mmCIF file of C-alpha atoms and ligand atoms in Angstrom:
data_model
loop_
_atom_site.group_PDB
_atom_site.id
_atom_site.type_symbol
_atom_site.label_atom_id
_atom_site.label_comp_id
_atom_site.label_asym_id
_atom_site.label_seq_id
_atom_site.Cartn_x
_atom_site.Cartn_y
_atom_site.Cartn_z
ATOM 1 C CA UNK I 1 -6.177 -17.110 13.827
ATOM 2 C CA UNK I 2 -4.801 -20.225 12.199
ATOM 3 C CA UNK I 3 -7.769 -22.328 13.379
ATOM 4 C CA UNK I 4 -10.244 -19.834 11.964
ATOM 5 C CA UNK I 5 -8.389 -19.563 8.667
ATOM 6 C CA UNK I 6 -8.036 -23.340 8.397
ATOM 7 C CA UNK I 7 -11.784 -23.689 9.035
ATOM 8 C CA UNK I 8 -12.564 -21.205 6.297
ATOM 9 C CA UNK I 9 -10.155 -22.859 3.893
ATOM 10 C CA UNK I 10 -11.650 -26.293 4.584
ATOM 11 C CA UNK I 11 -15.316 -25.283 4.329
ATOM 12 C CA UNK I 12 -15.027 -22.453 1.811
ATOM 13 C CA UNK I 13 -17.237 -20.308 4.082
ATOM 14 C CA UNK I 14 -16.264 -17.029 5.696
ATOM 15 C CA UNK I 15 -18.284 -16.511 8.887
ATOM 16 C CA UNK I 16 -17.203 -17.694 12.286
ATOM 17 C CA UNK I 17 -19.205 -17.987 15.490
ATOM 18 C CA UNK I 18 -17.678 -17.171 18.842
ATOM 19 C CA UNK I 19 -18.839 -16.726 22.397
ATOM 20 C CA UNK I 20 -19.542 -13.281 23.812
ATOM 21 C CA UNK I 21 -16.716 -12.073 26.050
ATOM 22 C CA UNK I 22 -14.266 -14.843 25.163
ATOM 23 C CA UNK I 23 -10.670 -13.878 24.434
ATOM 24 C CA UNK I 24 -8.967 -15.703 21.582
ATOM 25 C CA UNK I 25 -6.099 -13.378 20.684
ATOM 26 C CA UNK I 26 -6.018 -10.176 18.692
ATOM 27 C CA UNK I 27 -6.959 -11.387 15.208
ATOM 28 C CA UNK I 28 -9.780 -9.070 14.062
ATOM 29 C CA UNK I 29 -12.405 -11.817 13.888
ATOM 30 C CA UNK I 30 -11.306 -13.598 17.063
ATOM 31 C CA UNK I 31 -11.458 -10.515 19.253
ATOM 32 C CA UNK I 32 -14.974 -9.363 18.372
ATOM 33 C CA UNK I 33 -17.198 -8.803 21.422
ATOM 34 C CA UNK I 34 -14.436 -9.655 23.848
ATOM 35 C CA UNK I 35 -14.931 -6.321 25.609
ATOM 36 C CA UNK I 36 -18.655 -5.808 24.970
ATOM 37 C CA UNK I 37 -20.332 -3.582 27.549
ATOM 38 C CA UNK I 38 -23.932 -3.232 28.742
ATOM 39 C CA UNK I 39 -24.385 -0.149 26.562
ATOM 40 C CA UNK I 40 -23.380 -1.942 23.341
ATOM 41 C CA UNK I 41 -23.789 -5.709 23.884
ATOM 42 C CA UNK I 42 -27.386 -5.715 22.638
ATOM 43 C CA UNK I 43 -30.200 -8.129 23.208
ATOM 44 C CA UNK I 44 -29.401 -11.443 24.907
ATOM 45 C CA UNK I 45 -31.368 -13.199 22.146
ATOM 46 C CA UNK I 46 -28.933 -11.814 19.598
ATOM 47 C CA UNK I 47 -25.737 -10.334 21.077
ATOM 48 C CA UNK I 48 -24.176 -7.579 18.960
ATOM 49 C CA UNK I 49 -20.826 -7.963 17.213
ATOM 50 C CA UNK I 50 -18.814 -5.333 19.039
ATOM 51 C CA UNK I 51 -15.360 -4.316 17.786
ATOM 52 C CA UNK I 52 -12.435 -4.160 20.200
ATOM 53 C CA UNK I 53 -9.818 -2.178 18.264
ATOM 54 C CA UNK I 54 -10.436 1.256 16.846
ATOM 55 C CA UNK I 55 -10.707 1.152 13.072
ATOM 56 C CA UNK I 56 -11.855 -2.475 12.884
ATOM 57 C CA UNK I 57 -13.280 -2.902 9.366
ATOM 58 C CA UNK I 58 -17.105 -2.959 9.616
ATOM 59 C CA UNK I 59 -17.197 -6.028 7.349
ATOM 60 C CA UNK I 60 -15.443 -7.990 10.108
ATOM 61 C CA UNK I 61 -18.453 -7.467 12.354
ATOM 62 C CA UNK I 62 -20.755 -8.958 9.722
ATOM 63 C CA UNK I 63 -18.626 -12.095 9.558
ATOM 64 C CA UNK I 64 -18.624 -12.817 13.295
ATOM 65 C CA UNK I 65 -21.692 -14.376 14.853
ATOM 66 C CA UNK I 66 -21.749 -13.887 18.611
ATOM 67 C CA UNK I 67 -23.399 -16.510 20.811
ATOM 68 C CA UNK I 68 -23.952 -16.514 24.594
ATOM 69 C CA UNK I 69 -22.047 -18.886 26.887
ATOM 70 C CA UNK I 70 -23.822 -21.790 28.542
ATOM 71 C CA UNK I 71 -27.185 -20.769 27.097
ATOM 72 C CA UNK I 72 -27.809 -23.649 24.730
ATOM 73 C CA UNK I 73 -31.205 -22.653 23.453
ATOM 74 C CA UNK I 74 -30.245 -19.117 22.527
ATOM 75 C CA UNK I 75 -26.875 -20.159 21.088
ATOM 76 C CA UNK I 76 -28.405 -22.788 18.791
ATOM 77 C CA UNK I 77 -31.175 -20.416 17.668
ATOM 78 C CA UNK I 78 -28.529 -17.861 16.651
ATOM 79 C CA UNK I 79 -26.387 -20.472 14.874
ATOM 80 C CA UNK I 80 -29.432 -21.708 12.957
ATOM 81 C CA UNK I 81 -29.846 -18.259 11.439
ATOM 82 C CA UNK I 82 -26.340 -18.394 9.899
ATOM 83 C CA UNK I 83 -26.060 -22.097 9.187
ATOM 84 C CA UNK I 84 -25.124 -21.849 5.501
ATOM 85 C CA UNK I 85 -22.378 -19.282 6.005
ATOM 86 C CA UNK I 86 -20.489 -20.574 9.022
ATOM 87 C CA UNK I 87 -17.028 -22.100 8.780
ATOM 88 C CA UNK I 88 -16.699 -22.887 12.486
ATOM 89 C CA UNK I 89 -17.898 -22.401 16.021
ATOM 90 C CA UNK I 90 -15.071 -21.372 18.317
ATOM 91 C CA UNK I 91 -15.322 -22.139 22.016
ATOM 92 C CA UNK I 92 -13.088 -22.090 25.085
ATOM 93 C CA UNK I 93 -14.358 -24.725 27.515
ATOM 94 C CA UNK I 94 -13.391 -22.652 30.580
ATOM 95 C CA UNK I 95 -13.073 -19.163 29.193
ATOM 96 C CA UNK I 96 -11.052 -16.940 31.469
ATOM 97 C CA UNK I 97 -12.593 -13.616 30.427
ATOM 98 C CA UNK I 98 -16.088 -15.020 30.720
ATOM 99 C CA UNK I 99 -15.412 -15.775 34.372
ATOM 100 C CA UNK I 100 -13.296 -18.930 34.413
ATOM 101 C CA UNK I 101 -16.399 -21.037 34.595
ATOM 102 C CA UNK I 102 -16.767 -24.376 32.896
ATOM 103 C CA UNK I 103 -18.897 -24.780 29.818
ATOM 104 C CA UNK I 104 -21.807 -27.032 30.739
ATOM 105 C CA UNK I 105 -21.971 -30.557 29.310
ATOM 106 C CA UNK I 106 -25.319 -29.741 27.759
ATOM 107 C CA UNK I 107 -23.901 -26.678 25.987
ATOM 108 C CA UNK I 108 -20.802 -28.428 24.649
ATOM 109 C CA UNK I 109 -22.726 -31.501 23.518
ATOM 110 C CA UNK I 110 -25.260 -29.294 21.754
ATOM 111 C CA UNK I 111 -22.540 -27.325 19.942
ATOM 112 C CA UNK I 112 -20.872 -30.573 18.871
ATOM 113 C CA UNK I 113 -24.119 -32.050 17.587
ATOM 114 C CA UNK I 114 -25.148 -28.856 15.801
ATOM 115 C CA UNK I 115 -21.763 -28.469 14.094
ATOM 116 C CA UNK I 116 -21.683 -32.134 13.063
ATOM 117 C CA UNK I 117 -25.242 -32.030 11.732
ATOM 118 C CA UNK I 118 -24.458 -28.929 9.678
ATOM 119 C CA UNK I 119 -20.905 -29.611 8.414
ATOM 120 C CA UNK I 120 -19.548 -26.697 10.439
ATOM 121 C CA UNK I 121 -16.277 -27.209 12.297
ATOM 122 C CA UNK I 122 -15.994 -27.098 16.074
ATOM 123 C CA UNK I 123 -12.830 -25.387 17.249
ATOM 124 C CA UNK I 124 -11.678 -25.592 20.868
ATOM 125 C CA UNK I 125 -9.371 -22.893 22.151
ATOM 126 C CA UNK I 126 -7.150 -24.677 24.685
ATOM 127 C CA UNK I 127 -4.474 -21.991 24.731
ATOM 128 C CA UNK I 128 -5.071 -21.631 28.469
ATOM 129 C CA UNK I 129 -7.091 -24.717 29.370
ATOM 130 C CA UNK I 130 -4.640 -27.308 28.081
ATOM 131 C CA UNK I 131 -2.942 -27.064 31.460
ATOM 132 C CA UNK I 132 -6.188 -27.706 33.349
ATOM 133 C CA UNK I 133 -6.452 -31.432 32.740
ATOM 134 C CA UNK I 134 -3.976 -33.928 31.362
ATOM 135 C CA UNK I 135 -4.941 -33.808 27.677
ATOM 136 C CA UNK I 136 -6.783 -30.507 27.960
ATOM 137 C CA UNK I 137 -10.266 -29.436 29.044
ATOM 138 C CA UNK I 138 -11.828 -31.294 26.109
ATOM 139 C CA UNK I 139 -11.020 -34.662 27.726
ATOM 140 C CA UNK I 140 -13.697 -33.858 30.342
ATOM 141 C CA UNK I 141 -16.402 -33.881 27.674
ATOM 142 C CA UNK I 142 -17.634 -36.709 25.487
ATOM 143 C CA UNK I 143 -16.680 -34.816 22.339
ATOM 144 C CA UNK I 144 -13.785 -34.400 19.949
ATOM 145 C CA UNK I 145 -13.360 -30.957 18.420
ATOM 146 C CA UNK I 146 -12.320 -30.725 14.771
ATOM 147 C CA UNK I 147 -9.475 -28.352 15.585
ATOM 148 C CA UNK I 148 -7.720 -27.339 18.788
ATOM 149 C CA UNK I 149 -5.630 -24.230 19.433
ATOM 150 C CA UNK I 150 -2.805 -24.477 21.958
ATOM 151 C CA UNK I 151 -0.193 -22.086 23.303
ATOM 152 C CA UNK I 152 1.346 -20.734 26.479
ATOM 153 C CA UNK I 153 2.490 -23.740 28.532
ATOM 154 C CA UNK I 154 3.445 -25.805 25.491
ATOM 155 C CA UNK I 155 6.340 -23.378 25.007
ATOM 156 C CA UNK I 156 7.824 -24.004 28.444
ATOM 157 C CA UNK I 157 8.010 -20.252 29.007
ATOM 158 C CA UNK I 158 8.884 -19.337 25.434
ATOM 159 C CA UNK I 159 6.363 -17.864 22.981
ATOM 160 C CA UNK I 160 4.605 -20.503 20.939
ATOM 161 C CA UNK I 161 1.306 -21.479 19.384
ATOM 162 C CA UNK I 162 0.100 -24.702 17.816
ATOM 163 C CA UNK I 163 -2.951 -26.120 16.183
ATOM 164 C CA UNK I 164 -3.989 -29.740 15.875
ATOM 165 C CA UNK I 165 -6.985 -31.600 14.568
ATOM 166 C CA UNK I 166 -8.490 -33.866 11.988
ATOM 167 C CA UNK I 167 -5.954 -34.878 9.362
ATOM 168 C CA UNK I 168 -8.212 -33.931 6.446
ATOM 169 C CA UNK I 169 -8.621 -30.413 7.842
ATOM 170 C CA UNK I 170 -4.937 -29.982 8.681
ATOM 171 C CA UNK I 171 -4.242 -30.863 5.056
ATOM 172 C CA UNK I 172 -5.289 -27.320 4.055
ATOM 173 C CA UNK I 173 -1.882 -26.190 5.382
ATOM 174 C CA UNK I 174 0.149 -28.899 3.681
ATOM 175 C CA UNK I 175 2.863 -27.018 1.772
ATOM 176 C CA UNK I 176 3.303 -29.968 -0.594
ATOM 177 C CA UNK I 177 -0.170 -29.620 -2.085
ATOM 178 C CA UNK I 178 -0.921 -27.343 -5.009
ATOM 179 C CA UNK I 179 -2.635 -25.067 -4.417
ATOM 180 C CA UNK I 180 -2.173 -24.819 -0.654
ATOM 181 C CA UNK I 181 -5.638 -23.782 0.542
ATOM 182 C CA UNK I 182 -4.261 -21.969 3.593
ATOM 183 C CA UNK I 183 -0.540 -21.216 3.296
ATOM 184 C CA UNK I 184 0.744 -21.050 6.868
ATOM 185 C CA UNK I 185 4.084 -19.535 7.728
ATOM 186 C CA UNK I 186 5.637 -16.891 9.958
ATOM 187 C CA UNK I 187 8.749 -15.451 11.504
ATOM 188 C CA UNK I 188 8.022 -17.268 14.764
ATOM 189 C CA UNK I 189 7.182 -20.605 13.183
ATOM 190 C CA UNK I 190 9.176 -23.698 14.125
ATOM 191 C CA UNK I 191 11.415 -21.789 16.491
ATOM 192 C CA UNK I 192 13.892 -24.404 17.766
ATOM 193 C CA UNK I 193 14.354 -22.834 21.219
ATOM 194 C CA UNK I 194 10.585 -22.736 21.862
ATOM 195 C CA UNK I 195 10.232 -26.292 20.572
ATOM 196 C CA UNK I 196 12.993 -27.599 22.832
ATOM 197 C CA UNK I 197 11.733 -25.777 25.922
ATOM 198 C CA UNK I 198 8.162 -26.792 25.152
ATOM 199 C CA UNK I 199 8.985 -30.446 24.684
ATOM 200 C CA UNK I 200 10.859 -30.485 27.992
ATOM 201 C CA UNK I 201 8.026 -28.745 29.821
ATOM 202 C CA UNK I 202 5.425 -31.095 28.361
ATOM 203 C CA UNK I 203 7.457 -34.139 29.383
ATOM 204 C CA UNK I 204 7.762 -32.821 32.932
ATOM 205 C CA UNK I 205 4.106 -31.796 33.163
ATOM 206 C CA UNK I 206 2.922 -35.383 33.235
ATOM 207 C CA UNK I 207 -0.224 -36.862 34.760
ATOM 208 C CA UNK I 208 1.130 -36.840 38.325
ATOM 209 C CA UNK I 209 2.415 -33.251 38.011
ATOM 210 C CA UNK I 210 -0.991 -32.138 36.737
ATOM 211 C CA UNK I 211 -2.767 -33.980 39.562
ATOM 212 C CA UNK I 212 -0.513 -32.487 42.231
ATOM 213 C CA UNK I 213 -0.886 -28.950 40.893
ATOM 214 C CA UNK I 214 -4.657 -29.298 40.537
ATOM 215 C CA UNK I 215 -4.950 -30.563 44.127
ATOM 216 C CA UNK I 216 -2.910 -27.598 45.320
ATOM 217 C CA UNK I 217 -5.102 -25.176 43.373
ATOM 218 C CA UNK I 218 -8.268 -26.767 44.714
ATOM 219 C CA UNK I 219 -6.858 -26.119 48.153
ATOM 220 C CA UNK I 220 -6.094 -22.512 47.148
ATOM 221 C CA UNK I 221 -9.678 -21.968 45.958
ATOM 222 C CA UNK I 222 -10.964 -23.486 49.200
ATOM 223 C CA UNK I 223 -8.669 -21.346 51.363
ATOM 224 C CA UNK I 224 -9.678 -18.156 49.536
ATOM 225 C CA UNK I 225 -13.345 -19.098 49.961
ATOM 226 C CA UNK I 226 -12.652 -19.500 53.695
ATOM 227 C CA UNK I 227 -10.986 -16.092 53.770
ATOM 228 C CA UNK I 228 -14.074 -14.599 52.105
ATOM 229 C CA UNK I 229 -16.281 -16.180 54.793
ATOM 230 C CA UNK I 230 -14.042 -15.065 57.659
ATOM 231 C CA UNK I 231 -13.928 -11.505 56.325
ATOM 232 C CA UNK I 232 -17.688 -11.591 55.678
ATOM 233 C CA UNK I 233 -17.116 -10.121 52.239
ATOM 234 C CA UNK I 234 -19.463 -10.555 49.253
ATOM 235 C CA UNK I 235 -17.065 -12.322 46.889
ATOM 236 C CA UNK I 236 -16.608 -15.765 45.376
ATOM 237 C CA UNK I 237 -14.044 -17.881 43.570
ATOM 238 C CA UNK I 238 -14.404 -19.776 40.305
ATOM 239 C CA UNK I 239 -11.946 -21.835 38.311
ATOM 240 C CA UNK I 240 -10.724 -25.311 37.671
ATOM 241 C CA UNK I 241 -7.500 -27.190 37.128
ATOM 242 C CA UNK I 242 -4.621 -24.994 38.248
ATOM 243 C CA UNK I 243 -6.464 -21.693 37.914
ATOM 244 C CA UNK I 244 -8.800 -19.542 39.936
ATOM 245 C CA UNK I 245 -10.639 -16.283 39.488
ATOM 246 C CA UNK I 246 -11.988 -13.914 42.108
ATOM 247 C CA UNK I 247 -15.325 -12.181 41.618
ATOM 248 C CA UNK I 248 -16.459 -9.300 43.774
ATOM 249 C CA UNK I 249 -19.940 -10.834 43.745
ATOM 250 C CA UNK I 250 -21.489 -13.238 46.257
ATOM 251 C CA UNK I 251 -22.540 -15.854 43.687
ATOM 252 C CA UNK I 252 -20.487 -17.423 40.871
ATOM 253 C CA UNK I 253 -21.512 -15.987 37.500
ATOM 254 C CA UNK I 254 -22.777 -18.136 34.645
ATOM 255 C CA UNK I 255 -21.791 -16.127 31.585
ATOM 256 C CA UNK I 256 -20.018 -12.986 30.391
ATOM 257 C CA UNK I 257 -22.862 -10.634 31.254
ATOM 258 C CA UNK I 258 -23.079 -12.062 34.773
ATOM 259 C CA UNK I 259 -19.315 -11.798 35.168
ATOM 260 C CA UNK I 260 -19.115 -8.209 33.958
ATOM 261 C CA UNK I 261 -17.949 -6.104 36.902
ATOM 262 C CA UNK I 262 -19.935 -3.043 37.959
ATOM 263 C CA UNK I 263 -17.942 0.139 38.656
ATOM 264 C CA UNK I 264 -18.061 -0.632 42.376
ATOM 265 C CA UNK I 265 -16.908 -4.231 41.881
ATOM 266 C CA UNK I 266 -14.095 -3.081 39.601
ATOM 267 C CA UNK I 267 -12.955 -0.587 42.226
ATOM 268 C CA UNK I 268 -12.937 -3.243 44.964
ATOM 269 C CA UNK I 269 -11.057 -5.672 42.759
ATOM 270 C CA UNK I 270 -8.404 -3.053 42.040
ATOM 271 C CA UNK I 271 -7.862 -2.489 45.773
ATOM 272 C CA UNK I 272 -7.489 -6.255 46.238
ATOM 273 C CA UNK I 273 -5.091 -6.672 43.308
ATOM 274 C CA UNK I 274 -2.940 -3.743 44.428
ATOM 275 C CA UNK I 275 -2.840 -5.175 47.948
ATOM 276 C CA UNK I 276 -1.857 -8.595 46.567
ATOM 277 C CA UNK I 277 0.842 -7.066 44.377
ATOM 278 C CA UNK I 278 2.272 -5.094 47.307
ATOM 279 C CA UNK I 279 2.520 -8.411 49.155
ATOM 280 C CA UNK I 280 4.290 -10.359 46.454
ATOM 281 C CA UNK I 281 1.358 -11.901 44.594
ATOM 282 C CA UNK I 282 0.706 -10.949 40.997
ATOM 283 C CA UNK I 283 -2.780 -11.702 39.716
ATOM 284 C CA UNK I 284 -4.197 -10.983 36.285
ATOM 285 C CA UNK I 285 -6.218 -7.739 36.086
ATOM 286 C CA UNK I 286 -9.440 -9.755 35.910
ATOM 287 C CA UNK I 287 -8.713 -11.201 39.374
ATOM 288 C CA UNK I 288 -7.421 -14.482 38.011
ATOM 289 C CA UNK I 289 -4.437 -16.469 39.094
ATOM 290 C CA UNK I 290 -2.553 -19.496 37.808
ATOM 291 C CA UNK I 291 -0.388 -21.701 39.986
ATOM 292 C CA UNK I 292 2.878 -23.171 38.861
ATOM 293 C CA UNK I 293 4.517 -26.524 39.547
ATOM 294 C CA UNK I 294 7.185 -24.787 41.616
ATOM 295 C CA UNK I 295 4.589 -23.896 44.253
ATOM 296 C CA UNK I 296 3.804 -25.708 47.487
ATOM 297 C CA UNK I 297 1.397 -25.302 50.412
ATOM 298 C CA UNK I 298 3.661 -22.566 51.765
ATOM 299 C CA UNK I 299 2.654 -20.285 48.904
ATOM 300 C CA UNK I 300 -1.018 -21.166 49.428
ATOM 301 C CA UNK I 301 -0.759 -20.142 53.107
ATOM 302 C CA UNK I 302 0.639 -16.786 52.016
ATOM 303 C CA UNK I 303 -2.039 -16.383 49.317
ATOM 304 C CA UNK I 304 -4.867 -17.122 51.772
ATOM 305 C CA UNK I 305 -3.521 -14.670 54.356
ATOM 306 C CA UNK I 306 -2.948 -11.912 51.805
ATOM 307 C CA UNK I 307 -6.478 -12.386 50.457
ATOM 308 C CA UNK I 308 -7.971 -12.278 53.955
ATOM 309 C CA UNK I 309 -6.115 -9.050 54.733
ATOM 310 C CA UNK I 310 -7.172 -7.658 51.353
ATOM 311 C CA UNK I 311 -10.853 -8.400 51.865
ATOM 312 C CA UNK I 312 -10.677 -6.801 55.318
ATOM 313 C CA UNK I 313 -8.957 -3.772 53.829
ATOM 314 C CA UNK I 314 -11.736 -3.269 51.260
ATOM 315 C CA UNK I 315 -14.380 -3.686 53.938
ATOM 316 C CA UNK I 316 -12.755 -0.972 56.003
ATOM 317 C CA UNK I 317 -13.053 1.289 52.962
HETATM 318 C C1 PLP M 401 -7.646 -18.385 25.625
HETATM 319 C C2 PLP M 401 -6.687 -17.719 24.701
HETATM 320 N N1 PLP M 401 -6.803 -17.946 23.392
HETATM 321 C C3 PLP M 401 -5.961 -17.398 22.514
HETATM 322 C C4 PLP M 401 -4.963 -16.556 22.925
HETATM 323 C C5 PLP M 401 -4.122 -15.920 21.885
HETATM 324 O O1 PLP M 401 -2.908 -16.437 21.775
HETATM 325 P P1 PLP M 401 -1.836 -15.634 20.916
HETATM 326 O O2 PLP M 401 -1.542 -14.422 21.699
HETATM 327 O O3 PLP M 401 -0.731 -16.575 20.810
HETATM 328 O O4 PLP M 401 -2.497 -15.306 19.630
HETATM 329 C C6 PLP M 401 -4.789 -16.291 24.274
HETATM 330 C C7 PLP M 401 -3.709 -15.410 24.729
HETATM 331 O O5 PLP M 401 -3.655 -14.937 25.828
HETATM 332 C C8 PLP M 401 -5.679 -16.873 25.187
HETATM 333 O O6 PLP M 401 -5.588 -16.626 26.489
#
């Protein structure tokens, strides 16, 4: 929310562009199209702005431009149609709800070039992906976003959010200016417990901790893929860094529409998640999991075995 508002305050424009299916929190504008379905998501050339919450003001839909993930040509064509009204393009470089698949280099480079050429800001949501690479997912691309949203792990287990970016853009929140273009404050702001826990966690989660955890998660993805093969089950695993996501489809999806689970896939996933939960493993409802630094190969052995049993269970009906 703060990144979008800062972008508007800096550019003086109201529209934002976001990727279909991506989750960026529950701010009206940020959540649009996060739960789009085949019956309302519209043409792939021009995805519809679909509200999530009941009672969303219709004007919100007009101010959110929805672009497809990893489809550079279509995304740029859509952006071109709104070029004079856009404050920012918001993107998560490995969006969990889209399938936990990486944004392609071509796509990210094209968004960066288009935003730079048109004085529109590029905002990276690293609320989840900051953990994926030391320095965040953006360090894997030859780009610098104008603003970055962070959260989750930077609080060391306590609730927190942060935004960072170009100094001239951040200036819109400077309380010492008059007028402040985007006054930013809140009950949860500058909470000393979150700050202390977060600082400690960030110090501990150094380059070698990230490398170790990522190696462990790579092993986890590999072991689950083996379990899928042994069970002869049509599923696959995506992910990166210290995260993985299970899909009840034989091939990894490429975007939100590909990732969208059919009724049968959703039913199978629920059986798998319930089985995992009954055996001590809690996955996100989308079939995603995140490893923690406390884990070792012992937990991966358990995960692989539980998954194998789960796939066999679904196969047996
Ligand atoms: C990728 C991503 N962006 C943004 C958010 C929203 O963060 P907050 O709940 O702090 O607004 C979340 C929360 O889960 C998230 O996963």
